[in-house]
CSV table of C-alpha atoms and ligand atoms in Angstrom, one decimal:
chain,number,residue,atom,x,y,z
H,1,UNK,CA,0.0,0.0,0.0
H,2,UNK,CA,1.4,3.4,-1.0
H,3,UNK,CA,0.9,5.7,2.0
H,4,UNK,CA,2.6,8.6,0.3
H,5,UNK,CA,0.1,8.4,-2.5
H,6,UNK,CA,-2.8,8.3,0.1
H,7,UNK,CA,-1.4,11.5,1.8
H,8,UNK,CA,-1.0,13.2,-1.6
H,9,UNK,CA,-4.6,12.3,-2.6
H,10,UNK,CA,-6.1,13.3,0.8
H,11,UNK,CA,-4.4,16.7,0.6
H,12,UNK,CA,-5.6,17.3,-2.9
H,13,UNK,CA,-9.1,16.1,-2.1
H,14,UNK,CA,-9.3,18.8,0.7
H,15,UNK,CA,-8.0,21.4,-1.8
H,16,UNK,CA,-10.6,20.5,-4.4
H,17,UNK,CA,-13.6,19.9,-2.3
H,18,UNK,CA,-12.9,21.6,1.1
H,19,UNK,CA,-13.8,18.6,3.2
H,20,UNK,CA,-12.3,15.3,4.2
H,21,UNK,CA,-12.8,12.2,2.1
H,22,UNK,CA,-15.2,9.5,3.5
H,23,UNK,CA,-13.4,6.7,1.9
H,24,UNK,CA,-10.1,6.0,0.1
H,25,UNK,CA,-9.6,2.8,-2.0
H,26,UNK,CA,-6.7,1.4,-4.0
H,27,UNK,CA,-6.6,-1.0,-7.0
H,28,UNK,CA,-3.3,-2.4,-8.3
H,29,UNK,CA,-2.0,-2.7,-11.9
H,30,UNK,CA,-0.7,-6.0,-13.0
H,31,UNK,CA,2.1,-7.7,-14.8
H,32,UNK,CA,1.3,-10.9,-16.8
H,33,UNK,CA,4.1,-13.5,-16.4
H,34,UNK,CA,2.7,-15.6,-19.3
H,35,UNK,CA,-0.6,-16.3,-21.1
H,36,UNK,CA,-1.1,-13.5,-23.5
H,37,UNK,CA,-4.4,-13.0,-25.5
H,38,UNK,CA,-5.7,-16.3,-24.0
H,39,UNK,CA,-8.2,-14.8,-21.6
H,40,UNK,CA,-10.9,-13.9,-24.1
H,41,UNK,CA,-10.4,-17.4,-25.6
H,42,UNK,CA,-11.4,-19.0,-22.3
H,43,UNK,CA,-7.8,-20.0,-21.7
H,44,UNK,CA,-5.1,-19.7,-18.9
H,45,UNK,CA,-3.2,-16.6,-17.7
H,46,UNK,CA,-0.6,-16.2,-15.0
H,47,UNK,CA,-0.5,-12.6,-13.9
H,48,UNK,CA,0.3,-11.0,-10.6
H,49,UNK,CA,-0.9,-7.7,-9.1
H,50,UNK,CA,1.9,-5.2,-8.5
H,51,UNK,CA,2.7,-2.4,-6.1
H,52,UNK,CA,1.9,0.3,-8.7
H,53,UNK,CA,-1.7,1.3,-8.1
H,54,UNK,CA,-4.5,3.7,-8.5
H,55,UNK,CA,-6.1,5.3,-5.5
H,56,UNK,CA,-9.4,7.2,-5.3
H,57,UNK,CA,-10.7,9.4,-2.4
H,58,UNK,CA,-14.4,10.1,-2.3
H,59,UNK,CA,-17.4,11.4,-0.5
H,60,UNK,CA,-21.1,11.0,-1.5
H,61,UNK,CA,-23.0,14.2,-2.6
H,62,UNK,CA,-26.6,15.0,-1.8
H,63,UNK,CA,-27.4,15.7,-5.5
H,64,UNK,CA,-26.8,13.6,-8.6
H,65,UNK,CA,-23.7,15.3,-9.8
H,66,UNK,CA,-20.3,13.5,-10.1
H,67,UNK,CA,-17.3,15.7,-9.9
H,68,UNK,CA,-13.9,14.1,-10.6
H,69,UNK,CA,-10.4,15.5,-10.3
H,70,UNK,CA,-7.4,13.6,-11.8
H,71,UNK,CA,-4.7,14.8,-9.5
H,72,UNK,CA,-1.8,13.5,-11.6
H,73,UNK,CA,-3.3,14.8,-14.9
H,74,UNK,CA,-2.6,18.4,-13.8
H,75,UNK,CA,-5.9,18.3,-11.8
H,76,UNK,CA,-7.9,17.8,-15.0
H,77,UNK,CA,-11.6,17.9,-14.1
H,78,UNK,CA,-14.8,16.2,-15.2
H,79,UNK,CA,-18.4,16.7,-14.1
H,80,UNK,CA,-21.5,14.7,-15.2
H,81,UNK,CA,-25.0,14.4,-14.1
H,82,UNK,CA,-26.4,11.0,-13.2
H,83,UNK,CA,-29.9,12.3,-13.9
H,84,UNK,CA,-29.0,12.5,-17.6
H,85,UNK,CA,-27.8,9.7,-19.8
H,86,UNK,CA,-24.0,9.2,-19.4
H,87,UNK,CA,-22.2,9.6,-22.7
H,88,UNK,CA,-18.6,9.3,-23.8
H,89,UNK,CA,-16.3,12.3,-23.6
H,90,UNK,CA,-15.2,13.1,-27.1
H,91,UNK,CA,-11.5,13.7,-26.2
H,92,UNK,CA,-10.5,12.7,-22.7
H,93,UNK,CA,-10.0,9.0,-22.4
H,94,UNK,CA,-9.4,8.9,-18.6
H,95,UNK,CA,-12.8,10.4,-18.1
H,96,UNK,CA,-14.5,7.6,-20.1
H,97,UNK,CA,-13.2,4.9,-17.8
H,98,UNK,CA,-14.8,6.7,-14.8
H,99,UNK,CA,-18.0,7.5,-16.7
H,100,UNK,CA,-18.1,3.9,-18.0
H,101,UNK,CA,-18.2,2.4,-14.5
H,102,UNK,CA,-21.1,4.7,-13.4
H,103,UNK,CA,-22.9,3.8,-16.6
H,104,UNK,CA,-22.5,0.0,-16.1
H,105,UNK,CA,-23.7,0.2,-12.5
H,106,UNK,CA,-26.7,2.3,-13.5
H,107,UNK,CA,-27.5,-0.2,-16.4
H,108,UNK,CA,-27.4,-3.0,-13.8
H,109,UNK,CA,-30.1,-1.2,-11.9
H,110,UNK,CA,-28.0,0.1,-9.0
H,111,UNK,CA,-29.2,3.4,-7.6
H,112,UNK,CA,-26.0,5.4,-7.7
H,113,UNK,CA,-25.9,8.8,-6.0
H,114,UNK,CA,-23.7,11.8,-6.8
H,115,UNK,CA,-20.1,11.8,-5.6
H,116,UNK,CA,-16.9,13.9,-5.3
H,117,UNK,CA,-13.8,11.9,-6.4
H,118,UNK,CA,-10.1,12.6,-6.7
H,119,UNK,CA,-7.9,10.1,-8.4
H,120,UNK,CA,-4.1,9.6,-8.4
H,121,UNK,CA,-1.9,6.7,-9.3
H,122,UNK,CA,1.5,5.3,-10.0
H,123,UNK,CA,0.7,2.8,-12.8
H,124,UNK,CA,2.3,4.2,-16.0
H,125,UNK,CA,-0.1,4.6,-18.8
H,126,UNK,CA,0.5,2.8,-22.1
H,127,UNK,CA,3.0,0.5,-20.5
H,128,UNK,CA,0.8,-2.7,-20.7
H,129,UNK,CA,0.6,-2.7,-16.9
H,130,UNK,CA,-3.2,-2.2,-16.8
H,131,UNK,CA,-3.6,1.3,-15.6
H,132,UNK,CA,-7.1,1.3,-17.1
H,133,UNK,CA,-8.2,-1.8,-15.3
H,134,UNK,CA,-6.8,-0.4,-12.0
H,135,UNK,CA,-8.8,2.8,-12.6
H,136,UNK,CA,-12.0,1.0,-13.4
H,137,UNK,CA,-11.7,-1.4,-10.5
H,138,UNK,CA,-11.0,1.5,-8.1
H,139,UNK,CA,-14.1,3.4,-9.3
H,140,UNK,CA,-16.2,0.3,-8.9
H,141,UNK,CA,-14.9,-0.4,-5.4
H,142,UNK,CA,-15.4,3.2,-4.3
H,143,UNK,CA,-19.0,3.1,-5.5
H,144,UNK,CA,-19.6,-0.2,-3.8
H,145,UNK,CA,-18.6,1.5,-0.6
H,146,UNK,CA,-20.4,4.8,-1.1
H,147,UNK,CA,-23.7,3.3,-2.3
H,148,UNK,CA,-23.7,0.5,0.3
H,149,UNK,CA,-23.6,-2.6,-2.0
H,150,UNK,CA,-21.9,-4.9,0.6
H,151,UNK,CA,-22.9,-8.0,-1.2
H,152,UNK,CA,-21.0,-7.2,-4.3
H,153,UNK,CA,-18.2,-9.6,-4.5
H,154,UNK,CA,-14.7,-9.1,-5.9
H,155,UNK,CA,-15.5,-11.1,-9.1
H,156,UNK,CA,-18.6,-8.9,-9.8
H,157,UNK,CA,-16.5,-5.8,-9.3
H,158,UNK,CA,-14.0,-7.2,-11.9
H,159,UNK,CA,-16.9,-7.8,-14.3
H,160,UNK,CA,-18.3,-4.3,-13.9
H,161,UNK,CA,-14.8,-2.8,-14.6
H,162,UNK,CA,-14.4,-5.1,-17.6
H,163,UNK,CA,-17.8,-4.2,-18.9
H,164,UNK,CA,-17.0,-0.4,-18.7
H,165,UNK,CA,-13.8,-0.8,-20.6
H,166,UNK,CA,-15.2,-3.2,-23.2
H,167,UNK,CA,-18.6,-1.7,-23.9
H,168,UNK,CA,-18.3,1.9,-22.9
H,169,UNK,CA,-14.7,2.7,-23.8
H,170,UNK,CA,-14.7,0.2,-26.6
H,171,UNK,CA,-11.6,-2.1,-26.1
H,172,UNK,CA,-13.1,-5.6,-26.2
H,173,UNK,CA,-10.7,-6.7,-23.4
H,174,UNK,CA,-10.8,-10.0,-21.6
H,175,UNK,CA,-11.1,-10.4,-17.8
H,176,UNK,CA,-7.5,-11.0,-16.8
H,177,UNK,CA,-6.5,-7.4,-15.8
H,178,UNK,CA,-9.6,-6.7,-13.7
H,179,UNK,CA,-9.7,-10.1,-12.1
H,180,UNK,CA,-6.1,-10.0,-10.9
H,181,UNK,CA,-6.6,-6.4,-9.8
H,182,UNK,CA,-9.4,-7.6,-7.5
H,183,UNK,CA,-7.9,-11.0,-6.6
H,184,UNK,CA,-4.1,-10.3,-6.3
H,185,UNK,CA,-2.3,-12.0,-3.4
H,186,UNK,CA,0.9,-10.8,-1.8
H,187,UNK,CA,4.0,-12.7,-3.0
H,188,UNK,CA,1.9,-14.9,-5.4
H,189,UNK,CA,1.1,-15.0,-9.0
H,190,UNK,CA,-2.5,-16.0,-9.8
H,191,UNK,CA,-3.2,-18.8,-12.3
H,192,UNK,CA,-6.6,-18.0,-13.7
H,193,UNK,CA,-8.7,-20.4,-15.8
H,194,UNK,CA,-10.7,-17.9,-17.8
H,195,UNK,CA,-13.3,-20.4,-18.8
H,196,UNK,CA,-14.7,-20.5,-15.2
H,197,UNK,CA,-12.6,-17.9,-13.4
H,198,UNK,CA,-11.2,-20.4,-11.0
H,199,UNK,CA,-8.0,-19.1,-9.5
H,200,UNK,CA,-5.0,-20.8,-8.0
H,201,UNK,CA,-2.3,-18.8,-6.0
H,202,UNK,CA,1.2,-19.8,-7.1
H,203,UNK,CA,3.9,-18.6,-4.7
H,204,UNK,CA,6.7,-16.8,-6.3
H,205,UNK,CA,9.9,-18.3,-4.6
H,206,UNK,CA,11.6,-15.8,-2.3
H,207,UNK,CA,14.8,-15.8,-4.2
H,208,UNK,CA,13.2,-14.7,-7.5
H,209,UNK,CA,12.5,-11.1,-8.5
H,210,UNK,CA,10.1,-9.8,-11.1
H,211,UNK,CA,11.6,-7.1,-13.2
H,212,UNK,CA,9.6,-4.8,-15.5
H,213,UNK,CA,11.3,-2.8,-18.1
H,214,UNK,CA,9.3,-0.1,-19.9
H,215,UNK,CA,10.3,0.2,-23.5
H,216,UNK,CA,9.1,3.8,-23.6
H,217,UNK,CA,7.0,2.8,-26.7
H,218,UNK,CA,3.6,3.8,-25.6
H,219,UNK,CA,0.8,1.3,-26.5
H,220,UNK,CA,-1.2,4.3,-27.7
H,221,UNK,CA,-4.6,3.8,-29.4
H,222,UNK,CA,-4.4,0.2,-30.4
H,223,UNK,CA,-7.9,-0.9,-29.6
H,224,UNK,CA,-8.5,-1.5,-33.3
H,225,UNK,CA,-5.7,-4.0,-33.5
H,226,UNK,CA,-6.7,-5.7,-30.2
H,227,UNK,CA,-10.3,-6.0,-31.3
H,228,UNK,CA,-9.1,-7.4,-34.7
H,229,UNK,CA,-7.1,-10.1,-33.0
H,230,UNK,CA,-10.1,-11.1,-30.9
H,231,UNK,CA,-12.3,-11.4,-34.0
H,232,UNK,CA,-9.6,-13.5,-35.8
H,233,UNK,CA,-9.6,-15.9,-32.8
H,234,UNK,CA,-13.4,-16.1,-32.9
H,235,UNK,CA,-13.2,-16.9,-36.6
H,236,UNK,CA,-10.5,-19.6,-36.0
H,237,UNK,CA,-12.7,-21.2,-33.3
H,238,UNK,CA,-15.7,-21.3,-35.6
H,239,UNK,CA,-13.6,-23.0,-38.3
H,240,UNK,CA,-12.3,-25.5,-35.9
H,241,UNK,CA,-15.9,-26.2,-34.7
H,242,UNK,CA,-15.2,-25.2,-31.1
H,243,UNK,CA,-17.0,-22.7,-28.9
H,244,UNK,CA,-13.7,-21.0,-28.0
H,245,UNK,CA,-10.0,-21.7,-28.8
H,246,UNK,CA,-9.5,-23.0,-25.3
H,247,UNK,CA,-11.3,-26.2,-26.4
H,248,UNK,CA,-9.1,-26.8,-29.5
H,249,UNK,CA,-6.0,-29.0,-29.5
H,250,UNK,CA,-2.8,-28.7,-31.6
H,251,UNK,CA,-3.7,-32.0,-33.3
H,252,UNK,CA,-7.1,-30.6,-34.3
H,253,UNK,CA,-5.5,-27.4,-35.6
H,254,UNK,CA,-3.0,-29.3,-37.8
H,255,UNK,CA,-5.9,-31.4,-39.3
H,256,UNK,CA,-7.7,-28.2,-40.2
H,257,UNK,CA,-4.7,-26.3,-41.4
H,258,UNK,CA,-5.0,-26.9,-45.1
H,259,UNK,CA,-8.5,-25.4,-45.1
H,260,UNK,CA,-7.6,-22.4,-43.0
H,261,UNK,CA,-6.3,-18.9,-44.0
H,262,UNK,CA,-2.7,-18.8,-42.9
H,263,UNK,CA,-3.1,-15.7,-40.7
H,264,UNK,CA,-6.1,-17.2,-38.9
H,265,UNK,CA,-4.2,-20.5,-38.5
H,266,UNK,CA,-1.3,-18.6,-36.9
H,267,UNK,CA,-3.5,-16.7,-34.5
H,268,UNK,CA,-5.0,-20.0,-33.4
H,269,UNK,CA,-1.6,-21.6,-33.0
H,270,UNK,CA,-0.5,-18.8,-30.7
H,271,UNK,CA,-3.5,-19.2,-28.4
H,272,UNK,CA,-3.5,-23.0,-28.3
H,273,UNK,CA,0.3,-23.3,-27.6
H,274,UNK,CA,0.2,-20.3,-25.2
H,275,UNK,CA,-2.4,-22.1,-23.1
H,276,UNK,CA,-0.1,-25.1,-22.8
H,277,UNK,CA,2.9,-22.9,-22.0
H,278,UNK,CA,1.0,-21.1,-19.3
H,279,UNK,CA,0.0,-24.3,-17.5
H,280,UNK,CA,3.6,-25.6,-17.7
H,281,UNK,CA,5.0,-22.2,-16.5
H,282,UNK,CA,2.8,-22.3,-13.4
H,283,UNK,CA,4.3,-25.7,-12.6
H,284,UNK,CA,7.8,-24.5,-13.3
H,285,UNK,CA,7.3,-21.5,-11.0
H,286,UNK,CA,6.0,-23.7,-8.2
H,287,UNK,CA,9.2,-25.7,-8.4
H,288,UNK,CA,11.5,-22.8,-9.0
H,289,UNK,CA,12.5,-24.5,-12.2
H,290,UNK,CA,14.2,-21.6,-14.0
H,291,UNK,CA,15.3,-23.6,-17.0
H,292,UNK,CA,11.7,-24.4,-18.0
H,293,UNK,CA,10.4,-20.9,-17.2
H,294,UNK,CA,13.1,-19.4,-19.3
H,295,UNK,CA,12.3,-21.6,-22.3
H,296,UNK,CA,8.6,-21.1,-21.9
H,297,UNK,CA,8.8,-17.3,-21.7
H,298,UNK,CA,11.1,-17.2,-24.7
H,299,UNK,CA,8.7,-19.4,-26.7
H,300,UNK,CA,5.8,-17.2,-25.7
H,301,UNK,CA,7.6,-14.1,-27.0
H,302,UNK,CA,8.4,-15.8,-30.3
H,303,UNK,CA,4.8,-16.9,-30.7
H,304,UNK,CA,3.6,-13.3,-30.0
H,305,UNK,CA,6.1,-12.0,-32.5
H,306,UNK,CA,5.6,-14.5,-35.4
H,307,UNK,CA,2.1,-15.9,-35.0
H,308,UNK,CA,0.1,-13.3,-33.2
H,309,UNK,CA,2.1,-10.3,-34.6
H,310,UNK,CA,1.6,-8.1,-31.6
H,311,UNK,CA,5.2,-7.1,-30.9
H,312,UNK,CA,7.0,-4.2,-32.5
H,313,UNK,CA,10.7,-3.9,-33.5
H,314,UNK,CA,11.7,-1.8,-30.4
H,315,UNK,CA,10.1,-4.4,-28.1
H,316,UNK,CA,11.8,-7.3,-29.9
H,317,UNK,CA,15.1,-5.5,-29.5
H,318,UNK,CA,14.5,-4.9,-25.8
H,319,UNK,CA,13.6,-8.5,-25.2
H,320,UNK,CA,16.7,-9.5,-27.0
H,321,UNK,CA,18.9,-7.3,-24.7
H,322,UNK,CA,17.2,-8.6,-21.6
H,323,UNK,CA,17.4,-12.2,-22.7
H,324,UNK,CA,21.0,-11.9,-23.6
H,325,UNK,CA,22.1,-10.4,-20.3
H,326,UNK,CA,20.0,-13.0,-18.4
H,327,UNK,CA,21.5,-16.0,-20.3
H,328,UNK,CA,20.6,-19.1,-18.3
H,329,UNK,CA,19.7,-17.3,-15.1
H,330,UNK,CA,16.3,-15.9,-16.0
H,331,UNK,CA,13.5,-15.6,-18.5
H,332,UNK,CA,11.9,-12.6,-20.3
H,333,UNK,CA,9.1,-11.7,-22.7
H,334,UNK,CA,6.9,-8.8,-23.7
H,335,UNK,CA,3.9,-8.5,-21.3
H,336,UNK,CA,0.4,-7.2,-21.9
H,337,UNK,CA,-1.7,-6.5,-24.9
H,338,UNK,CA,1.2,-5.7,-27.2
H,339,UNK,CA,2.3,-3.0,-29.7
H,340,UNK,CA,4.7,-1.5,-27.2
H,341,UNK,CA,4.6,-1.3,-23.4
H,342,UNK,CA,6.8,-3.4,-21.1
H,343,UNK,CA,9.0,-6.5,-20.9
H,344,UNK,CA,8.8,-8.8,-17.9
H,345,UNK,CA,11.7,-10.8,-16.6
H,346,UNK,CA,12.0,-13.3,-13.8
H,347,UNK,CA,15.5,-13.7,-12.3
H,348,UNK,CA,17.3,-14.2,-9.0
H,349,UNK,CA,17.2,-11.1,-6.7
H,350,UNK,CA,20.9,-11.0,-6.3
H,351,UNK,CA,21.4,-10.4,-10.1
H,352,UNK,CA,18.9,-7.5,-10.4
H,353,UNK,CA,21.3,-4.6,-10.2
H,354,UNK,CA,23.9,-6.0,-12.6
H,355,UNK,CA,21.1,-6.9,-15.1
H,356,UNK,CA,19.4,-3.5,-14.8
H,357,UNK,CA,22.7,-1.7,-15.4
H,358,UNK,CA,23.2,-3.8,-18.6
H,359,UNK,CA,19.7,-3.1,-19.8
H,360,UNK,CA,20.0,0.6,-19.2
H,361,UNK,CA,23.2,0.7,-21.2
H,362,UNK,CA,22.0,-1.6,-24.0
H,363,UNK,CA,18.6,-0.1,-24.9
H,364,UNK,CA,17.3,3.4,-25.6
H,365,UNK,CA,13.7,4.5,-25.5
H,366,UNK,CA,12.4,6.4,-28.6
H,367,UNK,CA,13.0,9.6,-26.6
H,368,UNK,CA,16.7,8.6,-26.4
H,369,UNK,CA,16.7,7.9,-22.7
H,370,UNK,CA,17.6,4.7,-20.8
H,371,UNK,CA,14.4,2.6,-20.0
H,372,UNK,CA,12.7,2.6,-16.6
H,373,UNK,CA,13.6,-0.6,-14.8
H,374,UNK,CA,11.2,-1.6,-12.0
H,375,UNK,CA,11.5,-4.4,-9.5
H,376,UNK,CA,8.0,-5.4,-8.4
H,377,UNK,CA,6.7,-7.7,-5.7
H,378,UNK,CA,3.4,-9.5,-6.3
H,379,UNK,CA,0.8,-7.4,-4.4
H,380,UNK,CA,-2.6,-7.9,-2.8
H,381,UNK,CA,-5.8,-7.1,-4.7
H,382,UNK,CA,-8.0,-4.0,-4.5
H,383,UNK,CA,-9.2,-2.9,-1.0
H,384,UNK,CA,-10.3,0.0,1.1
H,385,UNK,CA,-7.3,2.0,2.4
H,386,UNK,CA,-9.2,4.3,4.8
H,387,UNK,CA,-12.8,5.0,5.7
H,388,UNK,CA,-14.7,7.1,8.2
H,389,UNK,CA,-18.1,5.9,9.2
T,1,GLA,C1,-5.0,-6.5,-22.4
T,1,GLA,C2,-6.4,-7.0,-22.1
T,1,GLA,C3,-6.5,-8.3,-21.4
T,1,GLA,C4,-5.6,-9.4,-22.2
T,1,GLA,C5,-4.3,-8.8,-22.5
T,1,GLA,C6,-3.5,-9.7,-23.4
T,1,GLA,O1,-4.3,-6.3,-21.3
T,1,GLA,O2,-7.1,-6.0,-21.3
T,1,GLA,O3,-7.8,-8.8,-21.2
T,1,GLA,O4,-6.3,-9.8,-23.3
T,1,GLA,O5,-4.4,-7.6,-23.2
T,1,GLA,O6,-3.2,-10.9,-22.8
């Protein structure tokens, strides 16, 4: 929990609204260790929540207005009226994540009242670390508290946040980011079966560190490419005669290959092989079997590069730099939706500073600076930080 962020947020809440917040919540970003673009195919993912997080301070209002201040966007401000239909803001994306959650809750029949909110966070945007899921989950959690919906469980919060991003903002994302933001566990990765949302906590051995390296290549507006991949997967599933690619096997895929378009075939091959790799990686992590983890992470990256085509040259170069300094001691791959963002590595703690120095010297962001290298510990899921009753 980031107490500095809480103090900063409280101070800014008082400046904006001239009273104390009634509740402060936090929701973490995530890093995905392996299992990319498998979630919306009913497959397996192995993410962990991280210490980078979004916090929201709030009070209810007697009227139906929502006033929101984004402290770390130069106090950018939004106001909307719950008595009128909630529509997209034409320019400001951050605003739409907030509006989207209110809209989804209203659509689900919840009687939401007005609120004052301030938002601040440490999850970098466009880094593939789920800043948007952290924001949506935090808004959903704050509203659960303000509007007294005690029965709303963590999985429902995750669904509401996903719905806002998918149907209001328009990126047809899966459930991984939101679910790990609500279900994260200190010192554990979470193996999620996205077909039934069963979760299994996988301890990250004490001697292993999770390193995140931001390429400085912002993911930008890539919703179109993301949604296209999703459609291609649905097309592949239909051709293979399965409800979702999770249900297809490699053997089935090679039988159908001659009849399939080569791009659709490769999309399916990524998802089917990535599911297998993710299950194997969870076992390898349990055993601290670095040799297997390293091979699986490298194969995952290759599959994202060649079959799913979601890496970009800068990211491939960064992964190459990280893999070459790691050699046998650790594994690395791009993490998240793709087209930029961050690289995740797993390596022994004792090697972090040597490896980070090498990476900073061996890769430059598009701005010509060394990349940000972060060491993250798996963190707990979204929760209330402070509340006054
Ligand atoms: C984004 C989406 C997730 C998931 C990943 C790729 O982060 O929000 O649902 O599909 O991309 O694994």
